[in-house]
Amino acid sequence: MTETLSIFREDAVARLVLNRPEKKNALDRRLYQALIAALSTCESDPDIRAVVIAGAGGVFTAGNDLADFVASIDDLAAFPALRFIRAVAAFKKPLIAAVEGDAIGIGATMLFHCDLVYAAPNARFRMPFVDLGVVPEGAASLLVPRRLGFARAAQYLLLCEPFDAEDAWRMGLVNAIAPPDLLIHTAMDAARRLAQKPRDALATARAMIRGDAADVLRCIDEEAEVFRQFLETPQARARIEGFLARKG
């Protein structure tokens, strides 16, 4: 457990809870590093068979902590966001998300790498990369049209429109909608059921369903390079700084 990430172990299931509710669980350098370390530990522990990711305080995550991100913008290679999404994409065990409130930016794109996603009725998803003057990340340019179709991908990645839990369920991003007081129970129940499956059969079936992991990781890296190039433009920096000024 760290200051910003709470880790719980229930039999063969680990639950990682983003714990910056005062910042809407925005992902800063420390939280990214804690998540990377936790995923590595869970993957190497043979007794952990599934992982649930959730957020504290009624919010999943508002995405990157932009103030922290902007402070690191001149040394982006050292910022751990890319290592985090690669760790999520390459994770070898079932990964389940429990989404309440906002799932913004990388908080939305990471869900396309999860095996199961459960949402509260108030869940709200948005991928506002183009509005910030940059491009999609986390293999969103590959996985969003693959999962949702081209028209929806244009709606959510180009127009940057938000969508709610009902939309996400109808489109197949969310497996089920659960009341807030039952959301964690629903996600944990699914994780426990997966943890009881035959290990090798589950791992092999999961790999078959997910397809070529190398393609996804290659897309993540290619997007990251283009993202970095756009961050160097005056337009992107002005839009991000303007967003921060409005929040302030």
Short mmCIF file of C-alpha atoms in Angstrom, two decimals:
data_model
loop_
_atom_site.label_atom_id
_atom_site.label_comp_id
_atom_site.label_asym_id
_atom_site.label_seq_id
_atom_site.Cartn_x
_atom_site.Cartn_y
_atom_site.Cartn_z
CA MET A 1 0.00 0.00 0.00
CA THR A 2 1.19 3.51 -0.83
CA GLU A 3 -0.25 6.92 -0.08
CA THR A 4 -2.11 7.02 -3.37
CA LEU A 5 -2.72 3.32 -4.11
CA SER A 6 -4.51 0.96 -1.72
CA ILE A 7 -3.91 -2.75 -2.29
CA PHE A 8 -6.16 -5.44 -0.89
CA ARG A 9 -5.78 -9.19 -1.14
CA GLU A 10 -8.82 -11.45 -0.95
CA ASP A 11 -7.82 -15.07 -1.44
CA ALA A 12 -6.60 -15.34 -5.07
CA VAL A 13 -7.78 -11.85 -6.08
CA ALA A 14 -5.86 -8.58 -5.68
CA ARG A 15 -7.77 -5.30 -5.65
CA LEU A 16 -5.92 -2.11 -6.59
CA VAL A 17 -7.75 1.06 -5.55
CA LEU A 18 -6.66 4.46 -6.88
CA ASN A 19 -6.70 6.66 -3.79
CA ARG A 20 -6.47 10.33 -4.72
CA PRO A 21 -10.16 11.22 -4.40
CA GLU A 22 -9.37 14.90 -3.80
CA LYS A 23 -7.85 14.92 -7.32
CA LYS A 24 -10.49 12.62 -8.84
CA ASN A 25 -7.85 9.88 -8.73
CA ALA A 26 -5.84 11.64 -11.43
CA LEU A 27 -2.73 9.67 -12.32
CA ASP A 28 0.49 11.42 -11.38
CA ARG A 29 4.04 10.10 -11.47
CA ARG A 30 3.84 8.46 -8.02
CA LEU A 31 0.53 6.74 -8.70
CA TYR A 32 1.71 5.45 -12.07
CA GLN A 33 4.84 4.03 -10.45
CA ALA A 34 2.84 2.41 -7.68
CA LEU A 35 0.48 0.80 -10.22
CA ILE A 36 3.36 -0.50 -12.33
CA ALA A 37 4.98 -2.05 -9.25
CA ALA A 38 1.67 -3.55 -8.08
CA LEU A 39 0.92 -5.11 -11.46
CA SER A 40 4.41 -6.58 -11.60
CA THR A 41 4.00 -8.09 -8.13
CA CYS A 42 0.58 -9.51 -8.99
CA GLU A 43 1.86 -11.02 -12.21
CA SER A 44 4.82 -12.72 -10.53
CA ASP A 45 2.83 -14.06 -7.55
CA PRO A 46 1.44 -17.48 -8.53
CA ASP A 47 -1.19 -17.28 -5.80
CA ILE A 48 -2.80 -14.19 -7.36
CA ARG A 49 -5.06 -15.33 -10.18
CA ALA A 50 -6.96 -12.12 -11.05
CA VAL A 51 -6.76 -8.37 -10.43
CA VAL A 52 -9.50 -5.76 -9.96
CA ILE A 53 -8.80 -2.04 -10.48
CA ALA A 54 -11.15 0.53 -8.95
CA GLY A 55 -11.14 4.11 -7.70
CA ALA A 56 -11.85 5.59 -4.29
CA GLY A 57 -14.37 8.31 -3.56
CA GLY A 58 -16.90 7.50 -6.26
CA VAL A 59 -14.53 8.20 -9.19
CA PHE A 60 -12.49 5.80 -11.32
CA THR A 61 -9.90 8.28 -12.63
CA ALA A 62 -9.84 11.66 -14.34
CA GLY A 63 -6.84 10.48 -16.36
CA ASN A 64 -3.43 12.12 -16.34
CA ASP A 65 -2.76 14.65 -13.61
CA LEU A 66 -2.11 17.39 -16.16
CA ALA A 67 -0.18 19.63 -13.77
CA ASP A 68 2.25 16.82 -13.05
CA PHE A 69 2.29 15.87 -16.72
CA VAL A 70 3.09 19.42 -17.88
CA ALA A 71 5.91 19.62 -15.31
CA SER A 72 7.42 16.53 -16.97
CA ILE A 73 6.73 17.53 -20.56
CA ASP A 74 10.37 18.29 -21.41
CA ASP A 75 11.46 14.83 -20.24
CA LEU A 76 8.48 12.80 -21.37
CA ALA A 77 10.51 9.60 -21.77
CA ALA A 78 10.92 9.51 -17.99
CA PHE A 79 7.20 9.99 -17.32
CA PRO A 80 5.74 6.56 -16.42
CA ALA A 81 2.40 6.74 -18.26
CA LEU A 82 3.73 4.76 -21.25
CA ARG A 83 5.22 2.07 -19.01
CA PHE A 84 1.91 1.80 -17.18
CA ILE A 85 -0.30 1.28 -20.23
CA ARG A 86 2.22 -1.20 -21.64
CA ALA A 87 2.08 -3.09 -18.32
CA VAL A 88 -1.72 -3.17 -18.52
CA ALA A 89 -1.71 -4.31 -22.15
CA ALA A 90 0.85 -7.05 -21.51
CA PHE A 91 -0.60 -8.25 -18.19
CA LYS A 92 -0.84 -12.05 -18.24
CA LYS A 93 -3.71 -12.55 -15.80
CA PRO A 94 -7.39 -11.54 -15.93
CA LEU A 95 -7.84 -7.82 -15.31
CA ILE A 96 -11.22 -6.47 -14.23
CA ALA A 97 -12.23 -2.81 -13.87
CA ALA A 98 -14.93 -1.38 -11.61
CA VAL A 99 -15.83 2.08 -12.94
CA GLU A 100 -17.75 4.66 -10.97
CA GLY A 101 -17.91 8.31 -12.00
CA ASP A 102 -15.33 9.67 -14.44
CA ALA A 103 -13.10 7.51 -16.62
CA ILE A 104 -11.28 10.12 -18.67
CA GLY A 105 -8.33 9.93 -21.08
CA ILE A 106 -6.10 7.03 -20.16
CA GLY A 107 -8.78 6.13 -17.59
CA ALA A 108 -11.00 5.25 -20.55
CA THR A 109 -8.43 3.80 -22.94
CA MET A 110 -7.06 1.39 -20.33
CA LEU A 111 -10.50 -0.24 -20.17
CA PHE A 112 -10.05 -1.58 -23.70
CA HIS A 113 -7.23 -3.73 -22.30
CA CYS A 114 -9.31 -5.13 -19.44
CA ASP A 115 -10.98 -8.53 -19.73
CA LEU A 116 -14.15 -7.46 -17.93
CA VAL A 117 -15.50 -4.00 -17.11
CA TYR A 118 -18.34 -3.25 -14.70
CA ALA A 119 -19.78 0.23 -14.31
CA ALA A 120 -22.04 2.14 -11.98
CA PRO A 121 -24.96 4.04 -13.57
CA ASN A 122 -23.09 7.34 -13.08
CA ALA A 123 -19.99 6.22 -14.99
CA ARG A 124 -18.91 8.71 -17.63
CA PHE A 125 -16.27 8.03 -20.25
CA ARG A 126 -14.36 10.50 -22.41
CA MET A 127 -11.21 10.45 -24.57
CA PRO A 128 -10.47 14.15 -25.14
CA PHE A 129 -7.05 13.84 -26.76
CA VAL A 130 -7.81 15.78 -29.94
CA ASP A 131 -9.45 18.55 -27.91
CA LEU A 132 -6.12 18.90 -26.06
CA GLY A 133 -4.25 19.16 -29.35
CA VAL A 134 -2.72 15.68 -29.20
CA VAL A 135 -3.63 12.21 -30.49
CA PRO A 136 -5.12 9.08 -28.93
CA GLU A 137 -2.86 6.86 -26.83
CA GLY A 138 -2.90 3.41 -25.25
CA ALA A 139 -3.60 1.68 -28.60
CA ALA A 140 -6.94 3.50 -28.75
CA SER A 141 -6.55 4.06 -32.50
CA LEU A 142 -6.46 0.28 -32.91
CA LEU A 143 -8.77 -0.99 -30.17
CA VAL A 144 -11.58 1.58 -30.20
CA PRO A 145 -12.59 1.05 -33.87
CA ARG A 146 -12.01 -2.69 -33.48
CA ARG A 147 -14.37 -2.83 -30.49
CA LEU A 148 -16.88 -0.09 -31.25
CA GLY A 149 -16.70 0.30 -35.05
CA PHE A 150 -15.39 3.15 -37.15
CA ALA A 151 -18.39 5.46 -36.72
CA ARG A 152 -18.26 5.27 -32.93
CA ALA A 153 -14.49 5.63 -32.95
CA ALA A 154 -14.83 8.87 -34.92
CA GLN A 155 -17.51 10.08 -32.52
CA TYR A 156 -15.45 9.44 -29.39
CA LEU A 157 -11.87 9.94 -30.64
CA LEU A 158 -12.39 12.79 -33.14
CA LEU A 159 -15.43 14.66 -31.79
CA CYS A 160 -14.31 13.68 -28.27
CA GLU A 161 -17.90 13.20 -27.15
CA PRO A 162 -18.52 11.68 -23.73
CA PHE A 163 -20.61 8.55 -23.29
CA ASP A 164 -22.31 7.05 -20.28
CA ALA A 165 -22.66 3.60 -18.73
CA GLU A 166 -25.70 2.67 -20.80
CA ASP A 167 -23.88 3.64 -24.02
CA ALA A 168 -20.82 1.66 -22.93
CA TRP A 169 -22.93 -1.39 -22.15
CA ARG A 170 -24.81 -1.24 -25.47
CA MET A 171 -21.53 -0.93 -27.38
CA GLY A 172 -19.90 -3.83 -25.56
CA LEU A 173 -17.24 -1.96 -23.58
CA VAL A 174 -19.03 -2.66 -20.29
CA ASN A 175 -20.18 -6.15 -19.29
CA ALA A 176 -22.84 -5.04 -16.81
CA ILE A 177 -24.12 -2.01 -14.91
CA ALA A 178 -24.31 -2.39 -11.14
CA PRO A 179 -25.56 -0.03 -8.41
CA PRO A 180 -22.69 1.83 -6.72
CA ASP A 181 -23.06 -0.14 -3.49
CA LEU A 182 -22.78 -3.42 -5.41
CA LEU A 183 -20.17 -2.42 -7.99
CA ILE A 184 -17.09 -3.74 -6.19
CA HIS A 185 -18.97 -6.86 -5.14
CA THR A 186 -19.92 -7.51 -8.78
CA ALA A 187 -16.34 -7.03 -10.03
CA MET A 188 -14.85 -9.10 -7.20
CA ASP A 189 -17.36 -11.91 -7.77
CA ALA A 190 -16.33 -12.09 -11.43
CA ALA A 191 -12.65 -12.05 -10.45
CA ARG A 192 -13.16 -14.88 -7.94
CA ARG A 193 -14.99 -16.94 -10.56
CA LEU A 194 -12.11 -16.45 -13.00
CA ALA A 195 -9.60 -17.33 -10.28
CA GLN A 196 -11.28 -20.71 -9.83
CA LYS A 197 -10.92 -21.69 -13.49
CA PRO A 198 -8.19 -24.12 -14.59
CA ARG A 199 -5.12 -21.88 -14.80
CA ASP A 200 -3.58 -23.05 -18.09
CA ALA A 201 -6.87 -23.34 -19.96
CA LEU A 202 -7.90 -19.86 -18.82
CA ALA A 203 -4.56 -18.30 -19.78
CA THR A 204 -4.57 -19.93 -23.21
CA ALA A 205 -8.20 -19.04 -23.94
CA ARG A 206 -7.57 -15.47 -22.83
CA ALA A 207 -4.56 -15.17 -25.15
CA MET A 208 -6.59 -16.55 -28.05
CA ILE A 209 -9.43 -14.09 -27.46
CA ARG A 210 -7.12 -11.09 -27.14
CA GLY A 211 -5.19 -11.80 -30.33
CA ASP A 212 -1.67 -10.69 -31.15
CA ALA A 213 -0.25 -8.83 -28.16
CA ALA A 214 2.69 -7.62 -30.23
CA ASP A 215 0.35 -5.64 -32.49
CA VAL A 216 -1.16 -3.85 -29.52
CA LEU A 217 2.20 -3.04 -27.94
CA ARG A 218 3.54 -1.83 -31.28
CA CYS A 219 0.51 0.46 -31.66
CA ILE A 220 1.02 1.83 -28.13
CA ASP A 221 4.62 2.70 -28.96
CA GLU A 222 3.76 4.24 -32.34
CA GLU A 223 0.99 6.36 -30.82
CA ALA A 224 3.34 7.46 -28.02
CA GLU A 225 5.89 8.77 -30.52
CA VAL A 226 3.25 10.75 -32.45
CA PHE A 227 1.77 11.96 -29.14
CA ARG A 228 5.22 13.24 -28.12
CA GLN A 229 5.63 15.06 -31.44
CA PHE A 230 2.27 16.82 -30.99
CA LEU A 231 3.14 17.80 -27.42
CA GLU A 232 6.01 19.83 -28.81
CA THR A 233 3.65 22.01 -30.85
CA PRO A 234 2.62 25.43 -29.50
CA GLN A 235 -1.05 24.59 -30.11
CA ALA A 236 -1.01 21.51 -27.87
CA ARG A 237 0.85 23.26 -25.09
CA ALA A 238 -1.52 26.22 -25.25
CA ARG A 239 -4.59 23.98 -25.09
CA ILE A 240 -3.25 21.96 -22.15
CA GLU A 241 -2.19 25.08 -20.27
CA GLY A 242 -5.57 26.66 -21.02
CA PHE A 243 -7.33 23.61 -19.62
CA LEU A 244 -5.23 23.82 -16.46
CA ALA A 245 -5.99 27.54 -16.12
CA ARG A 246 -9.74 26.88 -16.36
CA LYS A 247 -9.48 24.20 -13.68
CA GLY A 248 -7.55 26.54 -11.46
#
